[in-house]
mmCIF file of C-alpha atoms and ligand atoms in Angstrom:
data_model
loop_
_atom_site.group_PDB
_atom_site.id
_atom_site.type_symbol
_atom_site.label_atom_id
_atom_site.label_comp_id
_atom_site.label_asym_id
_atom_site.label_seq_id
_atom_site.Cartn_x
_atom_site.Cartn_y
_atom_site.Cartn_z
ATOM 1 C CA MET A 102 -0.112 0.224 0.194
ATOM 2 C CA TRP A 103 2.609 2.251 1.151
ATOM 3 C CA VAL A 104 4.741 0.932 -1.826
ATOM 4 C CA TYR A 105 2.080 2.190 -4.605
ATOM 5 C CA LEU A 106 1.471 5.486 -3.098
ATOM 6 C CA LEU A 107 4.870 6.493 -2.937
ATOM 7 C CA LEU A 108 5.332 5.788 -6.444
ATOM 8 C CA LEU A 109 1.734 7.251 -7.288
ATOM 9 C CA MET A 110 3.659 10.601 -5.714
ATOM 10 C CA ALA A 111 7.212 9.550 -7.453
ATOM 11 C CA PRO A 112 6.881 12.531 -9.427
ATOM 12 C CA LEU A 113 5.966 14.908 -6.511
ATOM 13 C CA VAL A 114 8.507 13.930 -4.143
ATOM 14 C CA SER A 115 10.708 14.957 -6.731
ATOM 15 C CA ALA A 116 10.032 18.408 -7.259
ATOM 16 C CA GLN A 117 8.164 19.735 -4.387
ATOM 17 C CA THR A 118 9.872 19.704 -0.586
ATOM 18 C CA PHE A 119 8.056 16.400 0.856
ATOM 19 C CA SER A 120 9.276 15.439 4.377
ATOM 20 C CA CYS A 121 7.738 13.251 6.913
ATOM 21 C CA GLY A 122 5.799 14.203 9.999
ATOM 22 C CA ARG A 123 1.994 17.212 9.916
ATOM 23 C CA CYS A 124 1.966 20.837 9.005
ATOM 24 C CA PRO A 125 3.397 23.362 11.543
ATOM 25 C CA ASP A 126 0.611 25.258 13.275
ATOM 26 C CA VAL A 127 2.792 28.444 12.511
ATOM 27 C CA THR A 128 1.179 32.574 13.301
ATOM 28 C CA VAL A 129 0.626 34.230 10.186
ATOM 29 C CA GLN A 130 0.518 37.713 9.917
ATOM 30 C CA LYS A 131 -1.381 39.668 13.067
ATOM 31 C CA THR A 132 -3.445 42.420 10.881
ATOM 32 C CA PHE A 133 -3.202 41.488 7.236
ATOM 33 C CA ASP A 134 -4.344 44.292 4.466
ATOM 34 C CA LEU A 135 -5.237 42.641 1.895
ATOM 35 C CA GLN A 136 -5.573 45.728 -0.136
ATOM 36 C CA ARG A 137 -2.277 47.319 1.116
ATOM 37 C CA TYR A 138 -1.151 43.392 0.058
ATOM 38 C CA LEU A 139 -2.220 43.721 -3.765
ATOM 39 C CA GLY A 140 -0.247 44.723 -6.740
ATOM 40 C CA ARG A 141 3.172 43.559 -8.245
ATOM 41 C CA TRP A 142 6.032 41.113 -6.405
ATOM 42 C CA PHE A 143 9.211 39.312 -7.500
ATOM 43 C CA GLU A 144 10.138 35.988 -5.959
ATOM 44 C CA ILE A 145 13.664 36.701 -3.833
ATOM 45 C CA THR A 146 13.872 33.033 -3.044
ATOM 46 C CA LYS A 147 11.118 29.262 -2.296
ATOM 47 C CA LEU A 148 11.638 26.351 -1.719
ATOM 48 C CA PRO A 149 11.589 24.004 -4.294
ATOM 49 C CA ALA A 150 8.769 24.606 -7.026
ATOM 50 C CA SER A 151 7.888 21.588 -10.365
ATOM 51 C CA PHE A 152 5.826 24.598 -11.170
ATOM 52 C CA GLU A 153 8.504 27.154 -11.699
ATOM 53 C CA ARG A 154 11.304 26.624 -13.360
ATOM 54 C CA GLY A 155 12.359 29.675 -14.932
ATOM 55 C CA LYS A 156 13.434 32.796 -14.195
ATOM 56 C CA CYS A 157 12.749 36.782 -13.060
ATOM 57 C CA ILE A 158 9.193 34.999 -11.982
ATOM 58 C CA GLU A 159 6.822 37.373 -10.366
ATOM 59 C CA ALA A 160 3.643 37.959 -8.933
ATOM 60 C CA ASN A 161 0.601 40.119 -9.619
ATOM 61 C CA TYR A 162 -2.527 39.945 -7.290
ATOM 62 C CA ALA A 163 -5.276 41.661 -8.016
ATOM 63 C CA LEU A 164 -9.194 42.030 -6.761
ATOM 64 C CA ARG A 165 -11.303 40.838 -8.971
ATOM 65 C CA PRO A 166 -15.171 42.599 -8.542
ATOM 66 C CA ASP A 167 -16.839 39.319 -7.102
ATOM 67 C CA GLY A 168 -13.986 39.630 -4.206
ATOM 68 C CA THR A 169 -12.031 37.293 -5.063
ATOM 69 C CA ILE A 170 -7.755 37.990 -6.208
ATOM 70 C CA GLN A 171 -6.125 37.095 -9.951
ATOM 71 C CA VAL A 172 -3.566 35.510 -9.056
ATOM 72 C CA LEU A 173 -1.250 36.637 -12.121
ATOM 73 C CA ASN A 174 2.229 34.506 -12.230
ATOM 74 C CA LYS A 175 4.730 34.667 -14.768
ATOM 75 C CA GLN A 176 8.419 33.127 -15.318
ATOM 76 C CA MET A 177 10.446 33.876 -18.197
ATOM 77 C CA GLU A 178 11.402 30.095 -18.911
ATOM 78 C CA GLU A 179 13.477 31.643 -22.349
ATOM 79 C CA PRO A 180 14.809 34.731 -23.176
ATOM 80 C CA GLY A 181 12.139 37.033 -23.738
ATOM 81 C CA LYS A 182 9.560 35.440 -23.861
ATOM 82 C CA LEU A 183 7.374 36.048 -20.347
ATOM 83 C CA THR A 184 4.907 33.055 -19.756
ATOM 84 C CA PRO A 185 1.779 33.681 -17.994
ATOM 85 C CA ILE A 186 -0.048 31.857 -15.424
ATOM 86 C CA GLU A 187 -3.164 32.548 -13.617
ATOM 87 C CA GLY A 188 -5.615 31.314 -10.548
ATOM 88 C CA THR A 189 -7.350 32.673 -8.130
ATOM 89 C CA ALA A 190 -6.969 32.482 -4.199
ATOM 90 C CA VAL A 191 -9.581 33.484 -1.332
ATOM 91 C CA VAL A 192 -9.404 34.529 2.055
ATOM 92 C CA LYS A 193 -11.601 31.914 2.898
ATOM 93 C CA ASN A 194 -11.873 32.744 6.811
ATOM 94 C CA GLN A 195 -12.549 36.355 7.148
ATOM 95 C CA SER A 196 -11.437 36.188 10.857
ATOM 96 C CA GLU A 197 -7.904 34.834 9.060
ATOM 97 C CA PRO A 198 -7.564 37.301 6.217
ATOM 98 C CA ALA A 199 -3.856 36.770 5.893
ATOM 99 C CA LYS A 200 -4.197 32.734 5.396
ATOM 100 C CA LEU A 201 -5.756 32.116 1.809
ATOM 101 C CA GLY A 202 -5.698 29.135 -0.772
ATOM 102 C CA VAL A 203 -5.355 29.167 -4.154
ATOM 103 C CA GLY A 204 -5.394 27.287 -7.231
ATOM 104 C CA PHE A 205 -4.368 27.446 -10.557
ATOM 105 C CA SER A 206 -7.159 25.193 -12.594
ATOM 106 C CA TYR A 207 -10.452 23.984 -11.519
ATOM 107 C CA LEU A 208 -8.703 20.474 -11.427
ATOM 108 C CA SER A 209 -6.119 21.559 -8.897
ATOM 109 C CA PRO A 210 -7.137 21.534 -5.506
ATOM 110 C CA VAL A 211 -7.121 24.561 -3.823
ATOM 111 C CA GLY A 212 -3.277 24.997 -1.756
ATOM 112 C CA THR A 213 -2.578 27.290 1.594
ATOM 113 C CA TYR A 214 -1.017 30.522 1.002
ATOM 114 C CA TRP A 215 -0.295 31.432 4.503
ATOM 115 C CA VAL A 216 1.016 35.577 5.023
ATOM 116 C CA LEU A 217 3.180 34.981 7.521
ATOM 117 C CA TYR A 218 4.531 38.257 7.614
ATOM 118 C CA THR A 219 4.711 41.325 5.231
ATOM 119 C CA ASP A 220 5.058 45.134 5.157
ATOM 120 C CA TYR A 221 3.479 45.361 1.958
ATOM 121 C CA THR A 222 6.492 47.985 0.730
ATOM 122 C CA SER A 223 9.071 45.962 0.609
ATOM 123 C CA VAL A 224 8.867 42.221 1.912
ATOM 124 C CA ALA A 225 6.545 39.389 2.202
ATOM 125 C CA VAL A 226 6.549 35.733 3.234
ATOM 126 C CA VAL A 227 4.744 32.755 2.897
ATOM 127 C CA TYR A 228 4.358 29.715 3.761
ATOM 128 C CA SER A 229 2.024 27.313 2.027
ATOM 129 C CA CYS A 230 1.455 23.418 4.223
ATOM 130 C CA THR A 231 -0.832 20.687 2.955
ATOM 131 C CA ASP A 232 -1.114 17.176 4.876
ATOM 132 C CA ILE A 233 -0.725 14.284 2.913
ATOM 133 C CA MET A 234 -3.074 11.382 4.835
ATOM 134 C CA ARG A 235 -1.669 12.875 7.801
ATOM 135 C CA VAL A 236 1.691 10.923 7.767
ATOM 136 C CA PHE A 237 3.117 13.308 4.546
ATOM 137 C CA LYS A 238 3.054 16.802 4.370
ATOM 138 C CA VAL A 239 4.100 19.433 1.104
ATOM 139 C CA GLU A 240 5.835 22.470 1.854
ATOM 140 C CA PHE A 241 6.240 25.787 -0.685
ATOM 141 C CA ALA A 242 7.417 28.593 0.429
ATOM 142 C CA TRP A 243 8.513 32.487 -1.130
ATOM 143 C CA ILE A 244 9.812 35.458 -0.238
ATOM 144 C CA LEU A 245 8.160 38.037 -2.179
ATOM 145 C CA ALA A 246 9.685 41.796 -2.471
ATOM 146 C CA ARG A 247 8.075 44.558 -3.700
ATOM 147 C CA ASN A 248 11.733 44.772 -6.038
ATOM 148 C CA ARG A 249 13.935 42.313 -7.445
ATOM 149 C CA THR A 250 16.525 42.294 -5.257
ATOM 150 C CA LEU A 251 16.223 42.417 -1.184
ATOM 151 C CA SER A 252 18.780 44.759 1.093
ATOM 152 C CA MET A 253 20.626 41.951 3.294
ATOM 153 C CA GLU A 254 18.502 42.951 6.162
ATOM 154 C CA THR A 255 15.560 42.637 4.722
ATOM 155 C CA ARG A 256 15.928 39.927 4.213
ATOM 156 C CA ALA A 257 17.375 38.321 6.975
ATOM 157 C CA ARG A 258 14.406 39.313 8.337
ATOM 158 C CA ALA A 259 12.611 37.689 6.256
ATOM 159 C CA GLU A 260 14.522 34.356 6.566
ATOM 160 C CA ALA A 261 13.825 34.473 10.630
ATOM 161 C CA GLU A 262 10.390 34.348 9.728
ATOM 162 C CA LEU A 263 10.710 31.426 7.694
ATOM 163 C CA GLN A 264 12.795 29.214 10.348
ATOM 164 C CA ARG A 265 9.624 30.088 12.708
ATOM 165 C CA ALA A 266 7.375 27.691 10.488
ATOM 166 C CA GLY A 267 10.484 24.970 10.283
ATOM 167 C CA VAL A 268 11.386 26.064 6.765
ATOM 168 C CA LYS A 269 15.518 25.327 7.077
ATOM 169 C CA LEU A 270 17.228 27.900 4.203
ATOM 170 C CA CYS A 271 19.616 25.793 3.391
ATOM 171 C CA GLN A 272 16.740 24.459 1.557
ATOM 172 C CA LEU A 273 16.290 27.812 0.031
ATOM 173 C CA ILE A 274 16.326 27.996 -3.747
ATOM 174 C CA PRO A 275 17.799 31.639 -5.047
ATOM 175 C CA THR A 276 15.475 32.862 -8.113
ATOM 176 C CA ASP A 277 17.634 34.634 -10.775
ATOM 177 C CA GLN A 278 15.994 38.077 -11.317
ATOM 178 C CA THR A 279 18.849 39.193 -13.827
ATOM 179 C CA GLY A 280 18.274 39.829 -17.592
ATOM 180 C CA CYS A 281 14.499 40.197 -16.657
ATOM 181 C CA ASP A 282 14.158 44.144 -18.974
ATOM 182 C CA LEU A 283 12.057 42.880 -21.876
ATOM 183 C CA ASN A 284 13.392 46.644 -23.775
ATOM 184 C CA THR A 285 16.855 46.615 -22.995
ATOM 185 C CA LEU A 286 16.974 42.058 -24.576
HETATM 186 C C1 NAG B 550 -12.519 31.562 11.671
HETATM 187 O O1 NAG B 550 -11.069 31.747 12.165
HETATM 188 C C2 NAG B 550 -11.837 32.022 14.011
HETATM 189 C C3 NAG B 550 -10.480 32.738 14.257
HETATM 190 O O2 NAG B 550 -9.292 32.109 14.044
HETATM 191 C C4 NAG B 550 -12.313 30.400 14.258
HETATM 192 O O3 NAG B 550 -12.817 30.865 15.625
HETATM 193 C C5 NAG B 550 -13.578 30.032 13.274
HETATM 194 O O4 NAG B 550 -14.101 28.682 13.655
HETATM 195 C C6 NAG B 550 -13.283 30.302 11.872
HETATM 196 N N1 NAG B 550 -14.227 30.106 11.333
HETATM 197 C C7 NAG B 550 -14.647 29.617 10.591
HETATM 198 C C8 NAG B 550 -16.154 28.927 9.674
HETATM 199 O O5 NAG B 550 -13.784 28.353 10.037
HETATM 200 C C1 NAG B 551 14.188 49.359 -5.713
HETATM 201 O O1 NAG B 551 15.296 49.094 -6.110
HETATM 202 C C2 NAG B 551 16.028 50.801 -6.382
HETATM 203 C C3 NAG B 551 17.077 50.909 -7.107
HETATM 204 O O2 NAG B 551 18.341 49.462 -7.330
HETATM 205 C C4 NAG B 551 16.191 51.340 -4.786
HETATM 206 O O3 NAG B 551 16.587 52.618 -5.660
HETATM 207 C C5 NAG B 551 14.693 51.931 -4.372
HETATM 208 O O4 NAG B 551 15.417 52.497 -3.145
HETATM 209 C C6 NAG B 551 14.618 50.036 -3.595
HETATM 210 N N1 NAG B 551 13.427 50.344 -3.219
HETATM 211 C C7 NAG B 551 12.961 49.166 -1.952
HETATM 212 C C8 NAG B 551 11.394 49.447 -1.556
HETATM 213 O O5 NAG B 551 14.242 48.441 -1.448
#
């Protein structure tokens, strides 16, 4: 049974951060202002994720008239070409506004998107964890910034937040944010 399950999940295992044990009970940003969080964010570093292979990765969050959040992610998989992917995020419980759910198609399950920390103007720390059969977990984590580069000081602050959630900093993969300006290519 377990062997079969592991084989099924092999593609997931190799590309995602997959480990035993249940998701940690992490605290999120206490007061979260979605309006200030909207807009453009650049990915600085992340835990490995199979759906993010390119460089110049950025996310754009916008409020839709129906109250859901449009998520427009872009990455450069070949020089000069930005590939977009659109998803939807929702605040599931208004009492916990920093805990969002996000999905990228009608078929894929809605994953968690928890904002652990943000100052809205320079940095955001996002953590996602999904329990699988109460035995394993799949984790994602991102440090996002309003600029393509982040000061050492702000980065250290953000990394401390990820460590608090149990993320091992040595597993983070920096995102290449160089050569991203389409006008200069
Ligand atoms: C919403 O969040 C509050 C605060 O954490 C919690 O007490 C409540 O049970 C949640 N409501 C639902 C429907 O999950
Ligand atoms: C973003 O980068 C520009 C140019 O490097 C710099 O002038 C600006 O202060 C940075 N902004 C933030 C919020 O770090």
